[in-house]
PDB file of C-alpha atoms in Angstrom:
ATOM      1  CA  MET A 215     -73.295  33.639 -41.300  1.00  0.00           C
ATOM      2  CA  PHE A 216     -73.169  31.606 -45.171  1.00  0.00           C
ATOM      3  CA  HIS A 217     -71.389  28.758 -44.803  1.00  0.00           C
ATOM      4  CA  GLU A 218     -69.851  27.173 -47.673  1.00  0.00           C
ATOM      5  CA  LYS A 219     -71.427  24.022 -49.575  1.00  0.00           C
ATOM      6  CA  ASN A 220     -68.104  23.155 -51.901  1.00  0.00           C
ATOM      7  CA  SER A 221     -65.073  24.615 -50.910  1.00  0.00           C
ATOM      8  CA  PHE A 222     -61.715  23.493 -52.595  1.00  0.00           C
ATOM      9  CA  LEU A 223     -59.900  25.514 -50.209  1.00  0.00           C
ATOM     10  CA  ASN A 224     -61.157  24.262 -47.142  1.00  0.00           C
ATOM     11  CA  TYR A 225     -63.146  26.965 -46.028  1.00  0.00           C
ATOM     12  CA  ASN A 226     -65.954  26.864 -43.370  1.00  0.00           C
ATOM     13  CA  VAL A 227     -67.240  30.064 -44.329  1.00  0.00           C
ATOM     14  CA  SER A 228     -66.981  33.030 -46.478  1.00  0.00           C
ATOM     15  CA  CYS A 229     -69.090  35.828 -44.342  1.00  0.00           C
ATOM     16  CA  ILE A 230     -70.238  36.495 -40.878  1.00  0.00           C
ATOM     17  CA  LEU A 231     -72.197  39.310 -40.067  1.00  0.00           C
ATOM     18  CA  THR A 232     -72.993  41.126 -36.778  1.00  0.00           C
ATOM     19  CA  LEU A 233     -75.063  44.395 -36.929  1.00  0.00           C
ATOM     20  CA  PRO A 234     -73.321  47.297 -34.496  1.00  0.00           C
ATOM     21  CA  PRO A 235     -76.009  47.166 -32.214  1.00  0.00           C
ATOM     22  CA  TYR A 236     -75.548  43.066 -31.850  1.00  0.00           C
ATOM     23  CA  GLN A 237     -71.394  43.607 -31.633  1.00  0.00           C
ATOM     24  CA  ARG A 238     -69.485  42.966 -28.341  1.00  0.00           C
ATOM     25  CA  GLN A 239     -71.913  40.014 -27.302  1.00  0.00           C
ATOM     26  CA  GLY A 240     -70.752  37.237 -28.031  1.00  0.00           C
ATOM     27  CA  TYR A 241     -73.097  36.781 -31.623  1.00  0.00           C
ATOM     28  CA  GLY A 242     -69.659  36.350 -33.967  1.00  0.00           C
ATOM     29  CA  ARG A 243     -68.057  33.872 -31.647  1.00  0.00           C
ATOM     30  CA  LEU A 244     -71.261  32.123 -31.340  1.00  0.00           C
ATOM     31  CA  LEU A 245     -71.325  32.420 -35.256  1.00  0.00           C
ATOM     32  CA  ILE A 246     -67.671  30.837 -35.667  1.00  0.00           C
ATOM     33  CA  ASP A 247     -68.875  27.990 -33.042  1.00  0.00           C
ATOM     34  CA  PHE A 248     -71.641  27.196 -35.520  1.00  0.00           C
ATOM     35  CA  SER A 249     -69.306  27.277 -38.828  1.00  0.00           C
ATOM     36  CA  TYR A 250     -67.137  24.629 -36.646  1.00  0.00           C
ATOM     37  CA  LEU A 251     -69.704  22.687 -35.345  1.00  0.00           C
ATOM     38  CA  LEU A 252     -71.129  21.970 -38.716  1.00  0.00           C
ATOM     39  CA  THR A 253     -67.729  21.505 -40.314  1.00  0.00           C
ATOM     40  CA  ARG A 254     -67.267  18.642 -37.692  1.00  0.00           C
ATOM     41  CA  VAL A 255     -70.587  17.210 -38.383  1.00  0.00           C
ATOM     42  CA  GLU A 256     -69.164  17.136 -42.163  1.00  0.00           C
ATOM     43  CA  LYS A 257     -66.128  15.244 -41.169  1.00  0.00           C
ATOM     44  CA  LYS A 258     -64.164  17.471 -42.591  1.00  0.00           C
ATOM     45  CA  ILE A 259     -61.504  20.408 -41.680  1.00  0.00           C
ATOM     46  CA  GLY A 260     -61.913  23.794 -42.467  1.00  0.00           C
ATOM     47  CA  SER A 261     -61.073  27.771 -41.851  1.00  0.00           C
ATOM     48  CA  PRO A 262     -62.851  30.912 -42.824  1.00  0.00           C
ATOM     49  CA  GLU A 263     -62.720  32.689 -46.054  1.00  0.00           C
ATOM     50  CA  LYS A 264     -58.923  34.697 -46.376  1.00  0.00           C
ATOM     51  CA  PRO A 265     -57.900  37.470 -45.807  1.00  0.00           C
ATOM     52  CA  LEU A 266     -59.562  38.178 -42.744  1.00  0.00           C
ATOM     53  CA  SER A 267     -61.044  42.006 -41.666  1.00  0.00           C
ATOM     54  CA  ASP A 268     -59.566  43.186 -38.825  1.00  0.00           C
ATOM     55  CA  LEU A 269     -62.283  42.415 -36.566  1.00  0.00           C
ATOM     56  CA  GLY A 270     -62.555  39.104 -38.257  1.00  0.00           C
ATOM     57  CA  LEU A 271     -58.522  38.344 -37.185  1.00  0.00           C
ATOM     58  CA  ILE A 272     -59.131  39.727 -33.479  1.00  0.00           C
ATOM     59  CA  SER A 273     -62.400  37.594 -33.608  1.00  0.00           C
ATOM     60  CA  TYR A 274     -61.164  33.986 -35.192  1.00  0.00           C
ATOM     61  CA  ARG A 275     -57.591  34.630 -32.905  1.00  0.00           C
ATOM     62  CA  SER A 276     -59.602  35.159 -29.648  1.00  0.00           C
ATOM     63  CA  TYR A 277     -61.976  32.129 -30.872  1.00  0.00           C
ATOM     64  CA  TRP A 278     -58.905  29.358 -31.960  1.00  0.00           C
ATOM     65  CA  LYS A 279     -56.924  30.109 -28.387  1.00  0.00           C
ATOM     66  CA  ASP A 280     -59.917  29.761 -26.265  1.00  0.00           C
ATOM     67  CA  VAL A 281     -61.045  26.598 -27.874  1.00  0.00           C
ATOM     68  CA  LEU A 282     -57.043  25.283 -27.854  1.00  0.00           C
ATOM     69  CA  LEU A 283     -56.193  26.070 -24.146  1.00  0.00           C
ATOM     70  CA  GLN A 284     -59.987  24.069 -23.541  1.00  0.00           C
ATOM     71  CA  TYR A 285     -58.080  21.345 -25.816  1.00  0.00           C
ATOM     72  CA  LEU A 286     -55.275  21.248 -23.675  1.00  0.00           C
ATOM     73  CA  CYS A 287     -56.370  21.791 -20.251  1.00  0.00           C
ATOM     74  CA  ASN A 288     -58.448  18.306 -20.993  1.00  0.00           C
ATOM     75  CA  PHE A 289     -55.948  16.414 -23.167  1.00  0.00           C
ATOM     76  CA  GLY A 290     -54.473  13.547 -20.715  1.00  0.00           C
ATOM     77  CA  GLY A 291     -52.517  11.991 -23.240  1.00  0.00           C
ATOM     78  CA  LYS A 292     -48.822  11.426 -24.007  1.00  0.00           C
ATOM     79  CA  GLU A 293     -48.554  12.003 -27.586  1.00  0.00           C
ATOM     80  CA  LEU A 294     -50.100  15.097 -29.139  1.00  0.00           C
ATOM     81  CA  SER A 295     -50.026  16.412 -32.760  1.00  0.00           C
ATOM     82  CA  VAL A 296     -51.517  18.972 -35.026  1.00  0.00           C
ATOM     83  CA  LYS A 297     -52.599  16.712 -37.346  1.00  0.00           C
ATOM     84  CA  ASP A 298     -55.204  14.608 -34.255  1.00  0.00           C
ATOM     85  CA  ILE A 299     -56.196  18.186 -32.926  1.00  0.00           C
ATOM     86  CA  SER A 300     -57.138  19.721 -36.743  1.00  0.00           C
ATOM     87  CA  LYS A 301     -58.994  16.245 -37.456  1.00  0.00           C
ATOM     88  CA  GLU A 302     -60.861  17.011 -33.659  1.00  0.00           C
ATOM     89  CA  MET A 303     -61.496  20.420 -33.715  1.00  0.00           C
ATOM     90  CA  ALA A 304     -61.902  20.292 -37.540  1.00  0.00           C
ATOM     91  CA  ILE A 305     -59.418  23.484 -37.538  1.00  0.00           C
ATOM     92  CA  ASP A 306     -57.401  24.002 -40.009  1.00  0.00           C
ATOM     93  CA  SER A 307     -53.702  22.948 -39.016  1.00  0.00           C
ATOM     94  CA  TYR A 308     -52.768  26.557 -40.080  1.00  0.00           C
ATOM     95  CA  ASP A 309     -54.978  28.144 -38.067  1.00  0.00           C
ATOM     96  CA  ILE A 310     -53.843  26.006 -35.015  1.00  0.00           C
ATOM     97  CA  VAL A 311     -50.178  26.837 -35.637  1.00  0.00           C
ATOM     98  CA  SER A 312     -50.653  30.358 -36.172  1.00  0.00           C
ATOM     99  CA  THR A 313     -52.248  30.434 -32.239  1.00  0.00           C
ATOM    100  CA  LEU A 314     -50.052  28.515 -30.526  1.00  0.00           C
ATOM    101  CA  GLN A 315     -47.301  30.217 -32.301  1.00  0.00           C
ATOM    102  CA  ALA A 316     -49.235  33.375 -31.210  1.00  0.00           C
ATOM    103  CA  LEU A 317     -49.230  31.652 -27.719  1.00  0.00           C
ATOM    104  CA  GLY A 318     -45.501  30.384 -27.583  1.00  0.00           C
ATOM    105  CA  MET A 319     -46.636  26.808 -27.479  1.00  0.00           C
ATOM    106  CA  MET A 320     -45.072  26.090 -30.782  1.00  0.00           C
ATOM    107  CA  LYS A 321     -41.364  25.553 -31.742  1.00  0.00           C
ATOM    108  CA  TYR A 322     -40.326  24.077 -34.939  1.00  0.00           C
ATOM    109  CA  TRP A 323     -37.381  21.905 -34.452  1.00  0.00           C
ATOM    110  CA  LYS A 324     -35.449  18.916 -37.116  1.00  0.00           C
ATOM    111  CA  GLY A 325     -37.967  20.119 -38.957  1.00  0.00           C
ATOM    112  CA  LYS A 326     -41.397  19.165 -37.553  1.00  0.00           C
ATOM    113  CA  HIS A 327     -43.564  21.329 -34.920  1.00  0.00           C
ATOM    114  CA  ILE A 328     -43.786  20.686 -31.756  1.00  0.00           C
ATOM    115  CA  ILE A 329     -46.349  21.380 -29.129  1.00  0.00           C
ATOM    116  CA  LEU A 330     -44.974  23.240 -25.973  1.00  0.00           C
ATOM    117  CA  LYS A 331     -47.733  22.591 -23.301  1.00  0.00           C
ATOM    118  CA  LYS A 332     -46.868  25.612 -21.220  1.00  0.00           C
ATOM    119  CA  GLN A 333     -48.457  25.268 -17.824  1.00  0.00           C
ATOM    120  CA  ASP A 334     -48.177  29.085 -16.635  1.00  0.00           C
ATOM    121  CA  VAL A 335     -50.349  29.627 -19.983  1.00  0.00           C
ATOM    122  CA  ILE A 336     -52.491  26.625 -19.241  1.00  0.00           C
ATOM    123  CA  ASP A 337     -53.057  28.193 -15.668  1.00  0.00           C
ATOM    124  CA  ASP A 338     -53.436  31.731 -16.947  1.00  0.00           C
ATOM    125  CA  TYR A 339     -56.250  30.322 -19.456  1.00  0.00           C
ATOM    126  CA  LYS A 340     -58.127  28.675 -16.237  1.00  0.00           C
ATOM    127  CA  GLU A 341     -57.474  31.357 -14.080  1.00  0.00           C
ATOM    128  CA  ARG A 342     -59.217  33.873 -16.690  1.00  0.00           C
ATOM    129  CA  VAL A 343     -62.591  31.211 -16.754  1.00  0.00           C
ATOM    130  CA  LYS A 344     -62.699  30.789 -13.613  1.00  0.00           C
ATOM    131  CA  ARG A 345     -63.223  34.898 -12.811  1.00  0.00           C
ATOM    132  CA  ARG A 346     -65.150  35.185 -16.132  1.00  0.00           C
ATOM    133  CA  GLY A 347     -67.445  31.918 -15.537  1.00  0.00           C
ATOM    134  CA  PRO A 348     -69.445  30.857 -18.706  1.00  0.00           C
ATOM    135  CA  VAL A 349     -69.890  34.039 -20.686  1.00  0.00           C
ATOM    136  CA  TYR A 350     -70.207  33.150 -24.098  1.00  0.00           C
ATOM    137  CA  LYS A 351     -73.317  31.914 -26.390  1.00  0.00           C
ATOM    138  CA  GLU A 352     -73.056  28.118 -27.016  1.00  0.00           C
ATOM    139  CA  ILE A 353     -75.036  26.248 -29.488  1.00  0.00           C
ATOM    140  CA  ASP A 354     -75.580  22.542 -28.155  1.00  0.00           C
ATOM    141  CA  PRO A 355     -74.411  19.688 -30.816  1.00  0.00           C
ATOM    142  CA  GLU A 356     -77.181  17.420 -29.632  1.00  0.00           C
ATOM    143  CA  CYS A 357     -79.661  19.910 -31.165  1.00  0.00           C
ATOM    144  CA  LEU A 358     -78.466  20.215 -33.959  1.00  0.00           C
ATOM    145  CA  LYS A 359     -80.413  18.276 -36.608  1.00  0.00           C
ATOM    146  CA  TRP A 360     -79.307  18.775 -40.106  1.00  0.00           C
ATOM    147  CA  ASN A 361     -77.577  16.739 -42.728  1.00  0.00           C
ATOM    148  CA  PRO A 362     -74.761  17.494 -44.657  1.00  0.00           C
ATOM    149  CA  PHE A 363     -74.494  18.410 -48.310  1.00  0.00           C
ATOM    150  CA  GLN A 364     -74.190  15.739 -50.733  1.00  0.00           C
ATOM    151  CA  PRO A 365     -73.498  16.144 -54.443  1.00  0.00           C
ATOM    152  CA  PRO A 366     -75.225  14.653 -56.243  1.00  0.00           C
ATOM    153  CA  LYS A 367     -74.084  11.723 -58.230  1.00  0.00           C
ATOM    154  CA  THR A 368     -72.937  12.076 -61.647  1.00  0.00           C
ATOM    155  CA  PRO A 369     -74.556   9.115 -64.166  1.00  0.00           C
ATOM    156  CA  THR A 370     -72.370   6.781 -65.852  1.00  0.00           C
ATOM    157  CA  THR A 371     -72.707   6.465 -69.253  1.00  0.00           C
ATOM    158  CA  SER A 372     -72.240   2.972 -70.439  1.00  0.00           C
ATOM    159  CA  ASN A 373     -70.959   1.656 -74.315  1.00  0.00           C
TER     160      ASN A 373
END
């Protein structure tokens, strides 16, 4: 995985490679989750470098779908905005909107995106999680000992 130090396009990762013998074991998802953990620590919002490969797109869409549905399951407030979700999860708003649209949970009305909290979609997700159990490899954020890259300050010239 190559984490972007300084990206003007808010890319948080430029390349994830899982070698064939290790595919379908959760390592790609672990690296995706790790890239977003680093992005949250940096207090930034990120997205993978585009275009994504076919497998990359499948992996990211699956990741976004799961984390957004988990977020919605745990959300207790009344008002929900894409901007707030984006800030809290460090996921680019375009990726959130496209995922919610794919789930049928986003509507464009009077010039605004409206999030529809469809209970049937959330209940299906909860049931899937209950059946599958905790299968994903996870990184404990408390164990991360890392300081974000700080670009060197440019010297000021005094005349």
